[in-house]
């Protein structure tokens, strides 16, 4: 594989990605769509980084590790029905799962309104814009909680990248 040109390596990577997506779609279409979403967002992020003066291979590797760790955690929590921060619902103040379930409901309502001809987001009851953003993603993809959680994986990668850039800026 070391003697292959860069374009052949890219072609092999694309073919492997397509095979993985095909197998995943056969087993779980929501996961396949989520992988495509996170792959697309990550590709855009890495392309933007490559166009800037940031060429650190260590940064790219670190961002990929963060992505894989968060991706694995989301898959484990989703498919094992593991709820480390409570059981959801309105069980009390600061219940992480209750917040995320509430965000998911609002995001699904947002996606449903977007698919209507004259949609309005005025009546949605939310304290921030995150559920509306996830709702737009649901409207483009599928209105499933796993999609929103995978979007949060990409946001975690962006957060790490922003922290890295801030540290660079203050000469850390």
mmCIF file of C-alpha atoms in Angstrom, residues 10-138:
data_model
loop_
_atom_site.group_PDB
_atom_site.id
_atom_site.type_symbol
_atom_site.label_atom_id
_atom_site.label_comp_id
_atom_site.label_asym_id
_atom_site.label_seq_id
_atom_site.Cartn_x
_atom_site.Cartn_y
_atom_site.Cartn_z
ATOM 1 C CA UNK A 10 -8.118 8.178 -1.705
ATOM 2 C CA UNK A 11 -10.094 5.908 -4.043
ATOM 3 C CA UNK A 12 -9.497 2.905 -1.778
ATOM 4 C CA UNK A 13 -10.601 4.988 1.218
ATOM 5 C CA UNK A 14 -13.789 6.068 -0.550
ATOM 6 C CA UNK A 15 -14.565 2.491 -1.566
ATOM 7 C CA UNK A 16 -13.999 1.232 2.004
ATOM 8 C CA UNK A 17 -16.207 4.031 3.374
ATOM 9 C CA UNK A 18 -18.952 3.114 0.873
ATOM 10 C CA UNK A 19 -18.735 -0.568 1.857
ATOM 11 C CA UNK A 20 -18.939 0.314 5.571
ATOM 12 C CA UNK A 21 -21.941 2.581 4.919
ATOM 13 C CA UNK A 22 -23.642 -0.132 2.850
ATOM 14 C CA UNK A 23 -23.225 -2.774 5.556
ATOM 15 C CA UNK A 24 -24.280 -0.321 8.265
ATOM 16 C CA UNK A 25 -27.350 0.785 6.276
ATOM 17 C CA UNK A 26 -28.401 -2.843 5.978
ATOM 18 C CA UNK A 27 -28.242 -3.188 9.773
ATOM 19 C CA UNK A 28 -29.351 0.304 10.902
ATOM 20 C CA UNK A 29 -30.246 3.088 8.461
ATOM 21 C CA UNK A 30 -30.168 5.781 11.171
ATOM 22 C CA UNK A 31 -26.589 4.885 12.096
ATOM 23 C CA UNK A 32 -25.589 4.905 8.419
ATOM 24 C CA UNK A 33 -27.072 8.382 7.933
ATOM 25 C CA UNK A 34 -25.360 9.528 11.150
ATOM 26 C CA UNK A 35 -21.993 8.214 9.956
ATOM 27 C CA UNK A 36 -22.448 10.036 6.660
ATOM 28 C CA UNK A 37 -23.346 13.239 8.547
ATOM 29 C CA UNK A 38 -20.391 13.052 10.916
ATOM 30 C CA UNK A 39 -18.092 12.038 8.044
ATOM 31 C CA UNK A 40 -19.241 15.011 5.968
ATOM 32 C CA UNK A 41 -18.872 17.486 8.841
ATOM 33 C CA UNK A 42 -15.450 16.085 9.763
ATOM 34 C CA UNK A 43 -14.290 16.192 6.149
ATOM 35 C CA UNK A 44 -15.347 19.848 5.878
ATOM 36 C CA UNK A 45 -13.535 20.599 9.160
ATOM 37 C CA UNK A 46 -10.326 18.897 8.025
ATOM 38 C CA UNK A 47 -10.500 20.588 4.605
ATOM 39 C CA UNK A 48 -10.847 24.000 6.251
ATOM 40 C CA UNK A 49 -7.904 23.191 8.526
ATOM 41 C CA UNK A 50 -5.798 22.065 5.573
ATOM 42 C CA UNK A 51 -6.517 25.361 3.764
ATOM 43 C CA UNK A 52 -5.297 27.358 6.759
ATOM 44 C CA UNK A 53 -1.751 27.564 8.025
ATOM 45 C CA UNK A 54 -2.387 24.812 10.589
ATOM 46 C CA UNK A 55 -0.539 21.767 9.250
ATOM 47 C CA UNK A 56 0.087 19.851 12.473
ATOM 48 C CA UNK A 57 -0.338 16.124 11.915
ATOM 49 C CA UNK A 58 -0.497 15.714 15.692
ATOM 50 C CA UNK A 59 -3.576 17.985 15.773
ATOM 51 C CA UNK A 60 -5.291 15.976 13.031
ATOM 52 C CA UNK A 61 -4.517 12.741 14.876
ATOM 53 C CA UNK A 62 -5.746 14.189 18.177
ATOM 54 C CA UNK A 63 -9.005 15.416 16.604
ATOM 55 C CA UNK A 64 -9.523 11.995 15.039
ATOM 56 C CA UNK A 65 -8.942 10.311 18.425
ATOM 57 C CA UNK A 66 -11.448 12.685 20.089
ATOM 58 C CA UNK A 67 -13.941 11.919 17.322
ATOM 59 C CA UNK A 68 -13.543 8.155 17.689
ATOM 60 C CA UNK A 69 -13.761 8.198 21.499
ATOM 61 C CA UNK A 70 -16.928 10.320 21.507
ATOM 62 C CA UNK A 71 -18.388 8.300 18.630
ATOM 63 C CA UNK A 72 -17.783 5.068 20.523
ATOM 64 C CA UNK A 73 -19.292 6.508 23.707
ATOM 65 C CA UNK A 74 -22.432 7.642 21.856
ATOM 66 C CA UNK A 75 -22.850 4.238 20.230
ATOM 67 C CA UNK A 76 -22.404 2.468 23.567
ATOM 68 C CA UNK A 77 -24.851 4.751 25.381
ATOM 69 C CA UNK A 78 -27.401 4.545 22.559
ATOM 70 C CA UNK A 79 -27.360 0.812 21.851
ATOM 71 C CA UNK A 80 -26.805 -0.376 25.443
ATOM 72 C CA UNK A 81 -29.548 1.999 26.663
ATOM 73 C CA UNK A 82 -27.022 3.139 29.234
ATOM 74 C CA UNK A 83 -28.194 6.262 31.057
ATOM 75 C CA UNK A 84 -25.405 7.340 33.376
ATOM 76 C CA UNK A 85 -27.020 10.623 34.414
ATOM 77 C CA UNK A 86 -30.554 9.565 35.294
ATOM 78 C CA UNK A 87 -33.526 7.907 33.655
ATOM 79 C CA UNK A 88 -34.886 10.818 31.642
ATOM 80 C CA UNK A 89 -38.252 12.480 32.020
ATOM 81 C CA UNK A 90 -38.695 15.272 34.513
ATOM 82 C CA UNK A 91 -36.866 13.618 37.398
ATOM 83 C CA UNK A 92 -35.316 16.796 38.664
ATOM 84 C CA UNK A 93 -33.049 19.742 38.161
ATOM 85 C CA UNK A 94 -29.876 19.092 36.232
ATOM 86 C CA UNK A 95 -30.934 15.739 34.783
ATOM 87 C CA UNK A 96 -28.778 15.460 31.662
ATOM 88 C CA UNK A 97 -30.908 12.811 29.957
ATOM 89 C CA UNK A 98 -34.110 14.747 30.631
ATOM 90 C CA UNK A 99 -32.543 17.800 29.002
ATOM 91 C CA UNK A 100 -31.443 15.823 25.960
ATOM 92 C CA UNK A 101 -34.812 14.086 25.612
ATOM 93 C CA UNK A 102 -36.497 17.499 25.812
ATOM 94 C CA UNK A 103 -34.103 18.862 23.190
ATOM 95 C CA UNK A 104 -34.894 15.882 20.973
ATOM 96 C CA UNK A 105 -38.652 16.526 21.189
ATOM 97 C CA UNK A 106 -38.190 20.192 20.298
ATOM 98 C CA UNK A 107 -35.811 19.264 17.462
ATOM 99 C CA UNK A 108 -38.364 16.801 16.061
ATOM 100 C CA UNK A 109 -41.065 19.483 16.252
ATOM 101 C CA UNK A 110 -38.733 21.891 14.468
ATOM 102 C CA UNK A 111 -38.053 19.359 11.701
ATOM 103 C CA UNK A 112 -41.792 18.717 11.293
ATOM 104 C CA UNK A 113 -42.452 22.459 11.018
ATOM 105 C CA UNK A 114 -39.679 22.895 8.464
ATOM 106 C CA UNK A 115 -41.340 20.300 6.242
ATOM 107 C CA UNK A 116 -44.575 22.313 6.325
ATOM 108 C CA UNK A 117 -45.041 25.029 3.733
ATOM 109 C CA UNK A 118 -45.345 28.022 6.061
ATOM 110 C CA UNK A 119 -43.357 27.026 9.110
ATOM 111 C CA UNK A 120 -42.784 29.140 12.182
ATOM 112 C CA UNK A 121 -40.509 28.511 15.128
ATOM 113 C CA UNK A 122 -42.214 31.132 17.295
ATOM 114 C CA UNK A 123 -44.169 28.688 19.464
ATOM 115 C CA UNK A 124 -41.239 26.422 20.378
ATOM 116 C CA UNK A 125 -40.411 26.587 24.053
ATOM 117 C CA UNK A 126 -36.651 26.448 24.439
ATOM 118 C CA UNK A 127 -34.049 28.385 26.374
ATOM 119 C CA UNK A 128 -31.417 28.201 23.626
ATOM 120 C CA UNK A 129 -31.066 27.589 19.893
ATOM 121 C CA UNK A 130 -29.418 24.160 20.076
ATOM 122 C CA UNK A 131 -32.670 22.174 19.597
ATOM 123 C CA UNK A 132 -33.575 24.334 16.604
ATOM 124 C CA UNK A 133 -30.166 23.679 15.023
ATOM 125 C CA UNK A 134 -30.581 19.952 15.617
ATOM 126 C CA UNK A 135 -34.101 20.277 14.172
ATOM 127 C CA UNK A 136 -32.677 21.640 10.935
ATOM 128 C CA UNK A 137 -30.282 18.691 10.826
ATOM 129 C CA UNK A 138 -33.225 16.349 11.454
#
